[in-house]
Amino acid sequence: NAGVMQNPRHLVRRRGQEARLRCSPMKGHSHVYWYRQLPEEGLKFMVYLQKENIIDESGMPKERFSAEFPKEGPSILRIQQVVRGDSAAYFCASSLQSPAREQFFGPGTRLTVL
Amino acid sequence: AQSVTQLDSHVSVSEGTPVLLRCNYSSSYSPSLFWYVQHPNKGLQLLLKYTSAATLVKGINGFEAEFKKSETSFHLTKPSAHMSDAAEYFCAADTGGFKTIFGAGTRLFVKA
């Protein structure tokens, strides 16, 4: 059973470009969570999604950030018009049920904005 | 509001000596608590979890943690550190909703 997959592992963008981060949950998991980790900080919750639904996006910045988890395919975290402050590691986690008693994390996508 | 506080940003121990990583939580009810480990450029791996069963929880790689409600603590310990334990450790709490709240992390250094 493959774990949580994220791609790309590293992403470099120039200011103003768009960044798309993908997350494939573990097989059978229908709950996906996105977290952001800034340098020297812990993980900050961004958004929680089930298939085709955003359940809680209270941690998402109000502008430029969006997330989806379509019926088919991976979950996508999209950042429009990236700025240097968006540089961080973005982690996806999935769980079998919610409220989650255990989340399984992907390896993360490290976004660098030049 | 729920919060998780890791009391040390860095801990340094010698190989073979005990490890203590401290975590305090603030919650209006008894949360589920977790310890995760993160090796450089890797994702988080669950070490152990407390879910209101036994207060002393044993995890992988010889780690264990004790839930103390009176102290609102969930400290992580290991009797004897190994070089491979050098990593970042995160304490986390399940808020009972959809979010897991993470502490800021403790970086463990192990000296030969």
XYZ file of C-alpha atoms in Angstrom, chain A residues 29-69:
41
model
C -8.395 7.468 2.319
C -10.946 10.088 1.398
C -9.835 12.816 3.823
C -6.988 15.130 2.872
C -5.308 17.871 4.872
C -2.799 20.483 3.744
C -0.246 22.057 6.056
C 2.425 24.687 5.573
C 5.754 24.653 7.340
C 7.767 27.829 7.321
C 11.498 27.618 8.085
C 12.162 26.874 11.757
C 8.451 26.610 12.503
C 5.929 23.861 13.083
C 3.184 22.853 10.735
C 0.237 25.163 10.307
C -3.102 23.764 9.231
C -4.395 25.188 5.973
C -7.349 23.216 4.709
C -9.249 19.973 5.115
C -11.032 18.376 2.180
C -13.098 15.354 1.442
C -13.834 14.195 -2.057
C -15.278 17.181 -3.965
C -15.832 19.156 -0.761
C -13.891 21.706 1.258
C -14.760 21.028 4.877
C -12.552 23.521 6.699
C -10.391 26.162 5.057
C -9.903 28.338 8.097
C -6.121 28.159 7.777
C -5.973 29.247 4.170
C -4.922 32.789 3.302
C -7.929 34.657 1.982
C -6.363 35.503 -1.334
C -4.325 33.658 -3.956
C -4.658 30.226 -2.301
C -7.180 27.582 -3.277
C -7.530 23.844 -2.883
C -9.578 21.117 -4.452
C -10.013 17.385 -4.168
